[in-house]
Amino acid sequence: MTRTTAELMAFAEDLYYDLDFKSVKRWKVKTGGHAIGFMPVYAPREIVHAAGAMPVGIVGAGDWLEVIRGDAYYQSYLCHIPRSTIDMAESGRLDFLEGMLFPSTCDVIRNLSGMWQIVKPDMYTRYVDVPQNFTDGVGGQFWAHELRTLAQELGERTGTEVTDERLRASIALFNENRRAVCDLYSLRRDEPARAPTSEVYLMVRAGLVMDVEDHTALIREYITAARNITPPELDNARVIVVGAFCEQPPIGLIKSIERSGCFVVDDDLILISRWFTDNAAETGDPIEALALAFVHDSVPTAVMYSAKAGRGKAVVERVRVARAEGVIFAAPSFCTPALLDQPMLVAELDREGIPYTAFKFAENAGQFQPIREQTGTFADTMKLWSVA
Amino acid sequence: MKCFVGIDLGSTTSKAVVLDSDGEILGRGITNSRSNYEMASAIARTEAYVTTRFTLFERDLAERLCDQPEQERGALSSALQRAFRLQQYLMQLESLERTTEDLLDTRRYAPRRAVVRPRLRDIFGRLQDEAAALFAAGAKRRSDFFRDIAGSAYQAAAEDFADPQDAPFGLLLALYDKAILEVENEQLELGFQANIGPALERVIAEAEPAIADACRAAAESAANAELDEVRAVGTGYGRARLPFPRDQIRSEILCHGLGAHAMFPNTRTVLDIGGQDTKAIQVDDAGIVTSFQMNDRCAAGCGRYLGYIADEMNLGLHELGPLAQKAERKVRISSTCTVFAGAELRERLALGERREDILGGLHRAIVLRAMSLLARSGGVDDEFTFTGGVANNAAAVDALRDLVGENYGERQINISPDSIYTGALGAAIFALRDVQREAMKSEESMEAVA
Amino acid sequence: MTNIPPPPMPGTKPILDPKSVVKDRSMEFQKELIGSYYDRLARSPETGEKTVATFVPGNLAELIQCFGLVPILPEINALQSGMRKQSGHYITEAERMGHSEDVCTYVKCDIGMFHEGNVGPTGAVLPTPDHLLLSYTGCFTFMKWFELLREEYGCPSTMLQVPYQARGEITPEMKAYVVKQLKTEVIPALEKLSGVKFDIDLLREKLTLSARAEDDLVAVLEAAKARPSPIDAYFGGVYYIGPIFTAFRGTQEGCDYYRVLREEVEERVRQRRGPTTPEGEMTDERFRLVVEGPPNWTNFREFWKMFYDEGAVVVASTYTKVGGLYDRGFRHDPSDPLGSLAEYCLGCYTNLSLPKRVELISDYVEEYGADGFLINSVKSCASFSAGQLLILREVEKRTGRAGGFIESDLVDPRYFSGANIKNRIESYLQMVEQKRAAGATA
């Protein structure tokens, strides 16, 4: 039974538009497992998994939920993802979750963790305070303790103790999943016409609401199917899209960028799917393994402190690796980490003579025409440049 | 007769309400707001006293002509009121003509003066001839404000009498625009006493002598009734500019809450969508505000937004609602930002969306913003009273009804045809209550002394 | 109802006594202190004193002093620029350079000021820092701010991560983590910068002075429980916290200032005098309020006037706790020097969880006998603002007292709409009044 990319896309699209999380609910019924939600950017999914729960990515409600209650919680100058998230909580859409994890990403998500305690007093809520100190015995040790506490609390909640053995197995599964996602990213980088980002994104995103092994299989299946298609011949500009690591752009926006003449060959979307640049150790103390993987091998992103100057160097490196011709900064409106980071990245791109363009979006944005024009012009300019 | 007055200086209109000592509404007045707030408030107040005296006239006439059918008396009264409005109109028209003539005498018009003057006379001659028809029974007027009625009549006449060479349309219109500003800020005698005489003569000219006498006597008694303004309270956007002592100024939130309570005593939640702002107010069973929320600093989602949309689509403001009601599938609009309204609209139209569907979506988007404010203020309780200019827009009301139903269940939604006077009514009640409270206090202190 | 006598209008008693516009001794003292600090800073290139940029919430003032270093406080510079009407220009400059209109205006004001010559509030050019000491309690923007400054200044930086009190408590692990960073990162960096060996006994001495000043500050803030309140704990409060939140915690001058201030305030309580305002002493206290959120700096006076014109006095505020929640019992402790520095950092107001903030504000409303509470929601500061609408509802629910909500910004003059804010404050106060009247007759 092999499915075509179109069939796989139909499957992933169903998951994408399903704000009732039916796939997770079905999984719970089938396995008797629990479901623990987590917000962007990083959460230790391996521990959730080892506690017998599905880690469920909660990344807002896109542009297909009319937010009313959520707006009552937030002023106009704050981003959109917490509105739709709390709206979903208030309307009972997230009641299938036994718990919710809030990683330390920014002040908005941080405060949401406290709001959750008030709005959902019966739900297990934990703020996941990731380290910003990357020394093993300092930040690493603190983080290992955080992870241990989380493992213990989750185990108590789910009734499945997070043993070393279980956790090592989970680490192996997520390592495997990450390899699959990275393979998919490599395929897109090398043959972007075969695996357009509007598809890659939905494939990767499906992992937020699927069992990890099923998701790994899905990604592998998609890679195989994509290798079998005859890709359209497109003379597109190669770009990387930076800044959308938390609130996600609507799929229409991603399609708009592609239709305007761009191949997106690297991005920040669903960053958790490839957070570690190397595998976490599958032997030894698994908590230590996760803690050290975090302090040593986290992808550089705006929400993580960089101990040295030259923040922009990482983006230049990404451009090089992806063989991109330019950078599109697509940050959510009012996203403090992304927007404060941007000038540093821009400065480095300027120094290197790498072209870029920038716009802001909201997950519920309905207007793509101006963006399509902007990125289209950007793509045309880059093509002219490369000819000259 | 003791009177208690509430004045609401809004961003687009100024309103006044007169109450008697029992809290009964005697009169209401409205005018368009203008840069001179004091003038706007004076005119609204004069208008409210005019209608007050008409109320007294009707009461008096009812006694004098108690054997006549009520319908008959009503017809008399409304004929008199139309004649009265006509009289006011003519007086303002005269002032307008005088002002344009004066403007023409200034140096900048010297080169064209000789040619333009006869045109102006033609225009004003036509305006005077047409005046009576404007106030005839059953006549429809776009607005009750002099600047609008005279403006459209003038414009139509100017189009006919303009002459591209010597008296171009633009010049004639510029004269009007300048003159109307002066006329609006001029002290004109628009009150009852000054204008009822000629109006009365016009109405009773053909009436039976007995009826004519009764009308004359009732009008006289109404004109001479002593209206003793005990207290006035001001509210609204421009309240700080009213020449009132501080304690006679009340926030429009409180006035709206109390006014809505007076109109619909079971009101618990009030939504007011005005030109500049949106307010969500919760009141208790006595009309006392328990919490409120106003829109953000920007006017997104307010009445003004609809104004922009109307301009962008080249439609009248009142045409938007009916068109939006014809929507088959409402387009999802994400931005209610007035700045982006035009751009979003053009994009939608360019994408081939139907005008009706876009408008349907826009109305829903505005109401969505209001729903968020309502949620912030504490939700929608039964009964729910909707006020402000947007409450006159049927498509907005439909959207509100839907969204309230979806989010809060069955709610009694009240919309008064007089909802524009809600704030002024609340202010007038405050005036009355303040005086009553002070009287009680002084009685108490007298008792304490005794 | 006949002949109503000319009513003795309620509230015709004057709210302010304009004759009493005099500067208190503490005000002069405070001005001198802050002036001397800026002088020292401006002269540091001549004197050779090394400077270290750091933030107010969770600042390590005593530790910095142990190494003879002078702190540069970018937030204070930004708010001073705001009060001197310079911030608008600086912010525009930063935006022209590519900084987003959506982000914190303190950051943009600071960066704009640097690019426009780095002139401080006293008119003297400020030095660029020799080191960035990033101790960021309760605000992620701080982290990005210093990354940005590091690109500008090219100087080294040290990070002190302070874990968040997500469940409303400081765990031993949190404290240990901060202490460990102090030992392994912060102290070695400051030793290297200054060439001075760390002396823990010197730190103990300074912490002793800190605790003394903290006692007096708490006495000042809690004096607002008196009726009438002798102080305004928000608009006046920001002056009172100035020295202890900046360079003078752990110094003798700081101690002296708080002693003088405390004596003054206690005297006002004895004389039953109201707070000082720019237009004289408040003689009629009509509303007692608790305020949550930072003030607006560009229109500080205008904003304050909206309160005192109505006879509204702020009896407690959360903003005056961003540099330490001393009134809840915390004191710097010479017997546990690094541990108490860690606890200090962990305990600042912006590091509290949302339920804890609700609890604190509710307690203030009760303890200070407030008629209500008002939230000034500031666009720049998500750490404060995100969730304030829920705080509003929860505190109303808990206290039964009316909550008000206004919006402004720290130092962006474009985001201060005077008429709008005044309208909301007036409406709010009239609602409180009406509720009170209804309560009295019921």
PDB file of N, CA and C in Angstrom, chain A residues 72-73 75 77 106-107 110-111 115 117-118 125-127 129-133 135 137 141-142 145 153 302-303 305-308 310-311 334 336 339 341 360, chain C residues 99 102-103 136 138-141 143-144 147-148 150-151 157 159 161 163-164 166-167 173 177 180 185 350 354 377 379 382-383 385-387 389 393-394 407 415:
ATOM      1  N   ALA A  72     -10.381  38.598  24.303  1.00  0.00           N
ATOM      2  CA  ALA A  72     -10.739  39.248  25.559  1.00  0.00           C
ATOM      3  C   ALA A  72      -9.589  39.185  26.560  1.00  0.00           C
ATOM      4  N   TYR A  73      -8.621  38.328  26.310  1.00  0.00           N
ATOM      5  CA  TYR A  73      -7.496  38.185  27.228  1.00  0.00           C
ATOM      6  C   TYR A  73      -6.292  39.029  26.833  1.00  0.00           C
ATOM      7  N   GLN A  75      -4.385  42.390  24.756  1.00  0.00           N
ATOM      8  CA  GLN A  75      -4.390  43.708  24.148  1.00  0.00           C
ATOM      9  C   GLN A  75      -3.970  43.583  22.684  1.00  0.00           C
ATOM     10  N   TYR A  77      -1.637  44.849  21.082  1.00  0.00           N
ATOM     11  CA  TYR A  77      -0.215  44.875  20.747  1.00  0.00           C
ATOM     12  C   TYR A  77       0.516  43.602  21.181  1.00  0.00           C
ATOM     13  N   CYS A 106       9.293  33.289  25.621  1.00  0.00           N
ATOM     14  CA  CYS A 106       9.177  34.745  25.674  1.00  0.00           C
ATOM     15  C   CYS A 106       8.239  35.055  26.829  1.00  0.00           C
ATOM     16  N   ASP A 107       8.062  36.341  27.121  1.00  0.00           N
ATOM     17  CA  ASP A 107       7.233  36.730  28.263  1.00  0.00           C
ATOM     18  C   ASP A 107       5.757  36.390  28.061  1.00  0.00           C
ATOM     19  N   ARG A 110       5.393  32.687  28.694  1.00  0.00           N
ATOM     20  CA  ARG A 110       5.664  32.527  30.117  1.00  0.00           C
ATOM     21  C   ARG A 110       4.417  32.893  30.928  1.00  0.00           C
ATOM     22  N   ASN A 111       3.855  34.058  30.657  1.00  0.00           N
ATOM     23  CA  ASN A 111       2.683  34.482  31.420  1.00  0.00           C
ATOM     24  C   ASN A 111       1.465  33.608  31.135  1.00  0.00           C
ATOM     25  N   MET A 115      -1.563  32.006  33.396  1.00  0.00           N
ATOM     26  CA  MET A 115      -2.986  32.176  33.078  1.00  0.00           C
ATOM     27  C   MET A 115      -3.663  30.814  33.016  1.00  0.00           C
ATOM     28  N   GLN A 117      -2.950  28.225  34.704  1.00  0.00           N
ATOM     29  CA  GLN A 117      -3.213  27.721  36.059  1.00  0.00           C
ATOM     30  C   GLN A 117      -4.541  28.253  36.587  1.00  0.00           C
ATOM     31  N   ILE A 118      -4.910  29.461  36.129  1.00  0.00           N
ATOM     32  CA  ILE A 118      -6.171  30.051  36.583  1.00  0.00           C
ATOM     33  C   ILE A 118      -7.338  29.552  35.736  1.00  0.00           C
ATOM     34  N   THR A 125      -0.099  21.648  34.619  1.00  0.00           N
ATOM     35  CA  THR A 125       0.546  22.730  33.881  1.00  0.00           C
ATOM     36  C   THR A 125       1.984  22.849  34.347  1.00  0.00           C
ATOM     37  N   ARG A 126       2.894  22.868  33.403  1.00  0.00           N
ATOM     38  CA  ARG A 126       4.278  23.080  33.819  1.00  0.00           C
ATOM     39  C   ARG A 126       4.992  24.033  32.864  1.00  0.00           C
ATOM     40  N   TYR A 127       5.688  24.947  33.487  1.00  0.00           N
ATOM     41  CA  TYR A 127       6.551  25.847  32.752  1.00  0.00           C
ATOM     42  C   TYR A 127       7.894  25.155  32.596  1.00  0.00           C
ATOM     43  N   ASP A 129      11.464  25.544  32.038  1.00  0.00           N
ATOM     44  CA  ASP A 129      12.439  26.634  32.091  1.00  0.00           C
ATOM     45  C   ASP A 129      13.770  26.163  31.502  1.00  0.00           C
ATOM     46  N   VAL A 130      13.922  26.323  30.194  1.00  0.00           N
ATOM     47  CA  VAL A 130      15.135  25.810  29.555  1.00  0.00           C
ATOM     48  C   VAL A 130      16.337  26.657  29.941  1.00  0.00           C
ATOM     49  N   PRO A 131      17.518  26.049  29.950  1.00  0.00           N
ATOM     50  CA  PRO A 131      18.696  26.802  30.399  1.00  0.00           C
ATOM     51  C   PRO A 131      19.188  27.778  29.334  1.00  0.00           C
ATOM     52  N   GLN A 132      19.706  28.890  29.807  1.00  0.00           N
ATOM     53  CA  GLN A 132      20.375  29.845  28.920  1.00  0.00           C
ATOM     54  C   GLN A 132      21.868  29.884  29.250  1.00  0.00           C
ATOM     55  N   ASN A 133      22.275  28.975  30.113  1.00  0.00           N
ATOM     56  CA  ASN A 133      23.692  28.810  30.430  1.00  0.00           C
ATOM     57  C   ASN A 133      24.064  27.430  29.902  1.00  0.00           C
ATOM     58  N   THR A 135      26.936  25.585  30.117  1.00  0.00           N
ATOM     59  CA  THR A 135      28.015  24.828  30.724  1.00  0.00           C
ATOM     60  C   THR A 135      27.415  23.575  31.374  1.00  0.00           C
ATOM     61  N   GLY A 137      28.080  21.610  33.912  1.00  0.00           N
ATOM     62  CA  GLY A 137      27.858  21.530  35.355  1.00  0.00           C
ATOM     63  C   GLY A 137      26.980  22.644  35.897  1.00  0.00           C
ATOM     64  N   GLN A 141      23.294  21.044  34.495  1.00  0.00           N
ATOM     65  CA  GLN A 141      22.839  20.404  35.730  1.00  0.00           C
ATOM     66  C   GLN A 141      21.439  20.892  36.122  1.00  0.00           C
ATOM     67  N   PHE A 142      21.254  22.207  36.009  1.00  0.00           N
ATOM     68  CA  PHE A 142      19.933  22.769  36.315  1.00  0.00           C
ATOM     69  C   PHE A 142      18.864  22.142  35.429  1.00  0.00           C
ATOM     70  N   HIS A 145      17.953  18.653  36.281  1.00  0.00           N
ATOM     71  CA  HIS A 145      17.025  18.605  37.416  1.00  0.00           C
ATOM     72  C   HIS A 145      15.600  18.935  36.976  1.00  0.00           C
ATOM     73  N   GLU A 153       6.880  14.053  37.739  1.00  0.00           N
ATOM     74  CA  GLU A 153       5.505  14.551  37.817  1.00  0.00           C
ATOM     75  C   GLU A 153       4.622  13.926  36.740  1.00  0.00           C
ATOM     76  N   ALA A 302      16.326  32.572  17.979  1.00  0.00           N
ATOM     77  CA  ALA A 302      16.224  33.853  18.683  1.00  0.00           C
ATOM     78  C   ALA A 302      15.919  33.691  20.165  1.00  0.00           C
ATOM     79  N   VAL A 303      15.271  32.601  20.557  1.00  0.00           N
ATOM     80  CA  VAL A 303      14.889  32.485  21.957  1.00  0.00           C
ATOM     81  C   VAL A 303      16.022  31.959  22.835  1.00  0.00           C
ATOM     82  N   TYR A 305      19.903  32.327  24.190  1.00  0.00           N
ATOM     83  CA  TYR A 305      20.981  33.299  24.344  1.00  0.00           C
ATOM     84  C   TYR A 305      22.215  32.801  23.600  1.00  0.00           C
ATOM     85  N   SER A 306      22.920  33.720  22.963  1.00  0.00           N
ATOM     86  CA  SER A 306      24.198  33.280  22.417  1.00  0.00           C
ATOM     87  C   SER A 306      25.294  33.973  23.206  1.00  0.00           C
ATOM     88  N   ALA A 307      26.202  33.168  23.704  1.00  0.00           N
ATOM     89  CA  ALA A 307      27.196  33.672  24.644  1.00  0.00           C
ATOM     90  C   ALA A 307      28.218  34.580  23.969  1.00  0.00           C
ATOM     91  N   LYS A 308      28.274  34.509  22.658  1.00  0.00           N
ATOM     92  CA  LYS A 308      29.271  35.334  21.956  1.00  0.00           C
ATOM     93  C   LYS A 308      28.596  36.279  20.971  1.00  0.00           C
ATOM     94  N   GLY A 310      28.043  38.236  17.321  1.00  0.00           N
ATOM     95  CA  GLY A 310      27.952  37.683  15.972  1.00  0.00           C
ATOM     96  C   GLY A 310      26.797  36.728  15.815  1.00  0.00           C
ATOM     97  N   ARG A 311      25.647  37.150  16.299  1.00  0.00           N
ATOM     98  CA  ARG A 311      24.458  36.298  16.177  1.00  0.00           C
ATOM     99  C   ARG A 311      24.148  35.973  14.723  1.00  0.00           C
ATOM    100  N   PHE A 334       4.468  41.436  16.480  1.00  0.00           N
ATOM    101  CA  PHE A 334       4.672  41.545  17.927  1.00  0.00           C
ATOM    102  C   PHE A 334       5.458  40.382  18.525  1.00  0.00           C
ATOM    103  N   THR A 336       8.414  39.370  19.956  1.00  0.00           N
ATOM    104  CA  THR A 336       9.577  40.072  20.485  1.00  0.00           C
ATOM    105  C   THR A 336      10.893  39.365  20.172  1.00  0.00           C
ATOM    106  N   LEU A 339      11.674  39.677  16.342  1.00  0.00           N
ATOM    107  CA  LEU A 339      11.864  41.042  15.835  1.00  0.00           C
ATOM    108  C   LEU A 339      13.075  41.729  16.457  1.00  0.00           C
ATOM    109  N   ASP A 341      15.725  40.063  17.265  1.00  0.00           N
ATOM    110  CA  ASP A 341      16.849  39.328  16.694  1.00  0.00           C
ATOM    111  C   ASP A 341      17.198  39.845  15.291  1.00  0.00           C
ATOM    112  N   LYS A 360       5.906  41.036   8.217  1.00  0.00           N
ATOM    113  CA  LYS A 360       5.346  40.405   9.410  1.00  0.00           C
ATOM    114  C   LYS A 360       4.017  39.761   9.034  1.00  0.00           C
TER     115      LYS A 360
ATOM    116  N   HIS C  99      14.943  48.762  13.431  1.00  0.00           N
ATOM    117  CA  HIS C  99      14.297  48.105  14.570  1.00  0.00           C
ATOM    118  C   HIS C  99      12.785  48.208  14.409  1.00  0.00           C
ATOM    119  N   ASP C 102       7.215  47.150  16.575  1.00  0.00           N
ATOM    120  CA  ASP C 102       6.504  46.296  17.531  1.00  0.00           C
ATOM    121  C   ASP C 102       7.277  46.063  18.830  1.00  0.00           C
ATOM    122  N   VAL C 103       8.541  46.391  18.882  1.00  0.00           N
ATOM    123  CA  VAL C 103       9.330  45.946  20.046  1.00  0.00           C
ATOM    124  C   VAL C 103       9.481  47.044  21.091  1.00  0.00           C
ATOM    125  N   TYR C 136      18.987  38.958  34.025  1.00  0.00           N
ATOM    126  CA  TYR C 136      17.650  39.330  33.547  1.00  0.00           C
ATOM    127  C   TYR C 136      16.563  38.655  34.352  1.00  0.00           C
ATOM    128  N   GLY C 138      12.916  38.227  34.984  1.00  0.00           N
ATOM    129  CA  GLY C 138      11.531  38.461  34.604  1.00  0.00           C
ATOM    130  C   GLY C 138      11.296  39.229  33.343  1.00  0.00           C
ATOM    131  N   CYS C 139      12.195  39.190  32.380  1.00  0.00           N
ATOM    132  CA  CYS C 139      11.925  39.873  31.124  1.00  0.00           C
ATOM    133  C   CYS C 139      12.871  39.348  30.061  1.00  0.00           C
ATOM    134  N   PHE C 140      12.299  38.713  29.032  1.00  0.00           N
ATOM    135  CA  PHE C 140      13.131  38.145  27.977  1.00  0.00           C
ATOM    136  C   PHE C 140      13.784  39.202  27.102  1.00  0.00           C
ATOM    137  N   THR C 141      13.100  40.349  27.034  1.00  0.00           N
ATOM    138  CA  THR C 141      13.634  41.400  26.178  1.00  0.00           C
ATOM    139  C   THR C 141      15.034  41.794  26.623  1.00  0.00           C
ATOM    140  N   MET C 143      17.432  40.014  27.526  1.00  0.00           N
ATOM    141  CA  MET C 143      18.421  39.141  26.907  1.00  0.00           C
ATOM    142  C   MET C 143      18.749  39.621  25.492  1.00  0.00           C
ATOM    143  N   LYS C 144      17.696  39.906  24.733  1.00  0.00           N
ATOM    144  CA  LYS C 144      17.918  40.355  23.359  1.00  0.00           C
ATOM    145  C   LYS C 144      18.545  41.755  23.352  1.00  0.00           C
ATOM    146  N   GLU C 147      22.159  41.404  23.777  1.00  0.00           N
ATOM    147  CA  GLU C 147      22.776  40.874  22.554  1.00  0.00           C
ATOM    148  C   GLU C 147      22.939  41.997  21.535  1.00  0.00           C
ATOM    149  N   LEU C 148      21.922  42.845  21.456  1.00  0.00           N
ATOM    150  CA  LEU C 148      21.989  43.976  20.530  1.00  0.00           C
ATOM    151  C   LEU C 148      23.086  44.954  20.952  1.00  0.00           C
ATOM    152  N   ARG C 150      25.698  44.304  22.655  1.00  0.00           N
ATOM    153  CA  ARG C 150      27.001  43.686  22.461  1.00  0.00           C
ATOM    154  C   ARG C 150      27.486  43.903  21.027  1.00  0.00           C
ATOM    155  N   GLU C 151      26.535  43.856  20.091  1.00  0.00           N
ATOM    156  CA  GLU C 151      26.917  44.125  18.697  1.00  0.00           C
ATOM    157  C   GLU C 151      27.374  45.573  18.544  1.00  0.00           C
ATOM    158  N   SER C 157      30.311  39.976  27.550  1.00  0.00           N
ATOM    159  CA  SER C 157      29.070  39.942  28.319  1.00  0.00           C
ATOM    160  C   SER C 157      29.042  38.703  29.196  1.00  0.00           C
ATOM    161  N   MET C 159      26.200  36.325  31.365  1.00  0.00           N
ATOM    162  CA  MET C 159      24.773  36.054  31.539  1.00  0.00           C
ATOM    163  C   MET C 159      24.514  35.430  32.908  1.00  0.00           C
ATOM    164  N   GLN C 161      21.346  33.676  34.398  1.00  0.00           N
ATOM    165  CA  GLN C 161      19.951  33.274  34.190  1.00  0.00           C
ATOM    166  C   GLN C 161      19.255  33.108  35.528  1.00  0.00           C
ATOM    167  N   PRO C 163      15.928  31.662  37.054  1.00  0.00           N
ATOM    168  CA  PRO C 163      14.732  30.864  36.722  1.00  0.00           C
ATOM    169  C   PRO C 163      13.456  31.575  37.163  1.00  0.00           C
ATOM    170  N   TYR C 164      12.390  31.204  36.509  1.00  0.00           N
ATOM    171  CA  TYR C 164      11.091  31.849  36.738  1.00  0.00           C
ATOM    172  C   TYR C 164      10.327  31.116  37.841  1.00  0.00           C
ATOM    173  N   ALA C 166       7.544  29.889  38.317  1.00  0.00           N
ATOM    174  CA  ALA C 166       6.325  29.517  37.607  1.00  0.00           C
ATOM    175  C   ALA C 166       5.231  29.020  38.543  1.00  0.00           C
ATOM    176  N   ARG C 167       5.651  28.404  39.637  1.00  0.00           N
ATOM    177  CA  ARG C 167       4.622  27.891  40.561  1.00  0.00           C
ATOM    178  C   ARG C 167       4.581  28.713  41.840  1.00  0.00           C
ATOM    179  N   GLU C 173      16.722  24.336  44.175  1.00  0.00           N
ATOM    180  CA  GLU C 173      17.495  24.163  42.942  1.00  0.00           C
ATOM    181  C   GLU C 173      17.632  25.470  42.177  1.00  0.00           C
ATOM    182  N   TYR C 177      21.185  27.166  41.470  1.00  0.00           N
ATOM    183  CA  TYR C 177      21.584  27.454  40.090  1.00  0.00           C
ATOM    184  C   TYR C 177      22.100  28.901  39.982  1.00  0.00           C
ATOM    185  N   LYS C 180      25.417  29.221  41.808  1.00  0.00           N
ATOM    186  CA  LYS C 180      26.486  28.587  41.041  1.00  0.00           C
ATOM    187  C   LYS C 180      26.933  29.487  39.888  1.00  0.00           C
ATOM    188  N   GLU C 185      30.501  32.175  36.912  1.00  0.00           N
ATOM    189  CA  GLU C 185      30.461  33.073  35.750  1.00  0.00           C
ATOM    190  C   GLU C 185      30.649  34.531  36.161  1.00  0.00           C
ATOM    191  N   THR C 350       8.521  41.078  38.632  1.00  0.00           N
ATOM    192  CA  THR C 350       8.276  40.555  37.290  1.00  0.00           C
ATOM    193  C   THR C 350       8.634  39.078  37.162  1.00  0.00           C
ATOM    194  N   LEU C 354       1.681  34.521  37.307  1.00  0.00           N
ATOM    195  CA  LEU C 354       0.453  35.306  37.213  1.00  0.00           C
ATOM    196  C   LEU C 354      -0.489  35.114  38.410  1.00  0.00           C
ATOM    197  N   SER C 377      -1.586  49.366  31.282  1.00  0.00           N
ATOM    198  CA  SER C 377      -1.025  48.341  30.440  1.00  0.00           C
ATOM    199  C   SER C 377      -0.099  48.997  29.429  1.00  0.00           C
ATOM    200  N   LYS C 379       2.513  48.996  26.317  1.00  0.00           N
ATOM    201  CA  LYS C 379       2.732  48.269  25.070  1.00  0.00           C
ATOM    202  C   LYS C 379       4.089  47.600  25.027  1.00  0.00           C
ATOM    203  N   ALA C 382       5.692  43.181  27.562  1.00  0.00           N
ATOM    204  CA  ALA C 382       4.830  42.003  27.607  1.00  0.00           C
ATOM    205  C   ALA C 382       4.942  41.280  28.938  1.00  0.00           C
ATOM    206  N   SER C 383       6.101  41.386  29.583  1.00  0.00           N
ATOM    207  CA  SER C 383       6.293  40.739  30.873  1.00  0.00           C
ATOM    208  C   SER C 383       5.209  41.206  31.845  1.00  0.00           C
ATOM    209  N   SER C 385       2.386  43.069  30.653  1.00  0.00           N
ATOM    210  CA  SER C 385       1.070  43.236  30.016  1.00  0.00           C
ATOM    211  C   SER C 385       0.347  41.943  29.654  1.00  0.00           C
ATOM    212  N   ALA C 386       1.114  40.939  29.216  1.00  0.00           N
ATOM    213  CA  ALA C 386       0.455  39.718  28.748  1.00  0.00           C
ATOM    214  C   ALA C 386      -0.236  39.063  29.937  1.00  0.00           C
ATOM    215  N   GLY C 387      -1.546  39.060  29.925  1.00  0.00           N
ATOM    216  CA  GLY C 387      -2.298  38.457  31.019  1.00  0.00           C
ATOM    217  C   GLY C 387      -2.936  39.470  31.950  1.00  0.00           C
ATOM    218  N   LEU C 389      -5.358  41.435  31.451  1.00  0.00           N
ATOM    219  CA  LEU C 389      -6.823  41.455  31.397  1.00  0.00           C
ATOM    220  C   LEU C 389      -7.410  40.346  32.270  1.00  0.00           C
ATOM    221  N   ARG C 393      -9.775  40.751  35.829  1.00  0.00           N
ATOM    222  CA  ARG C 393     -10.978  39.994  36.182  1.00  0.00           C
ATOM    223  C   ARG C 393     -10.822  39.283  37.521  1.00  0.00           C
ATOM    224  N   GLU C 394      -9.651  38.664  37.714  1.00  0.00           N
ATOM    225  CA  GLU C 394      -9.447  37.864  38.922  1.00  0.00           C
ATOM    226  C   GLU C 394      -9.410  38.730  40.177  1.00  0.00           C
ATOM    227  N   GLU C 407      -4.249  52.121  28.717  1.00  0.00           N
ATOM    228  CA  GLU C 407      -3.124  51.662  27.922  1.00  0.00           C
ATOM    229  C   GLU C 407      -2.206  52.821  27.552  1.00  0.00           C
ATOM    230  N   TYR C 415       2.494  56.799  21.634  1.00  0.00           N
ATOM    231  CA  TYR C 415       1.535  55.854  22.201  1.00  0.00           C
ATOM    232  C   TYR C 415       0.904  56.380  23.478  1.00  0.00           C
TER     233      TYR C 415
END
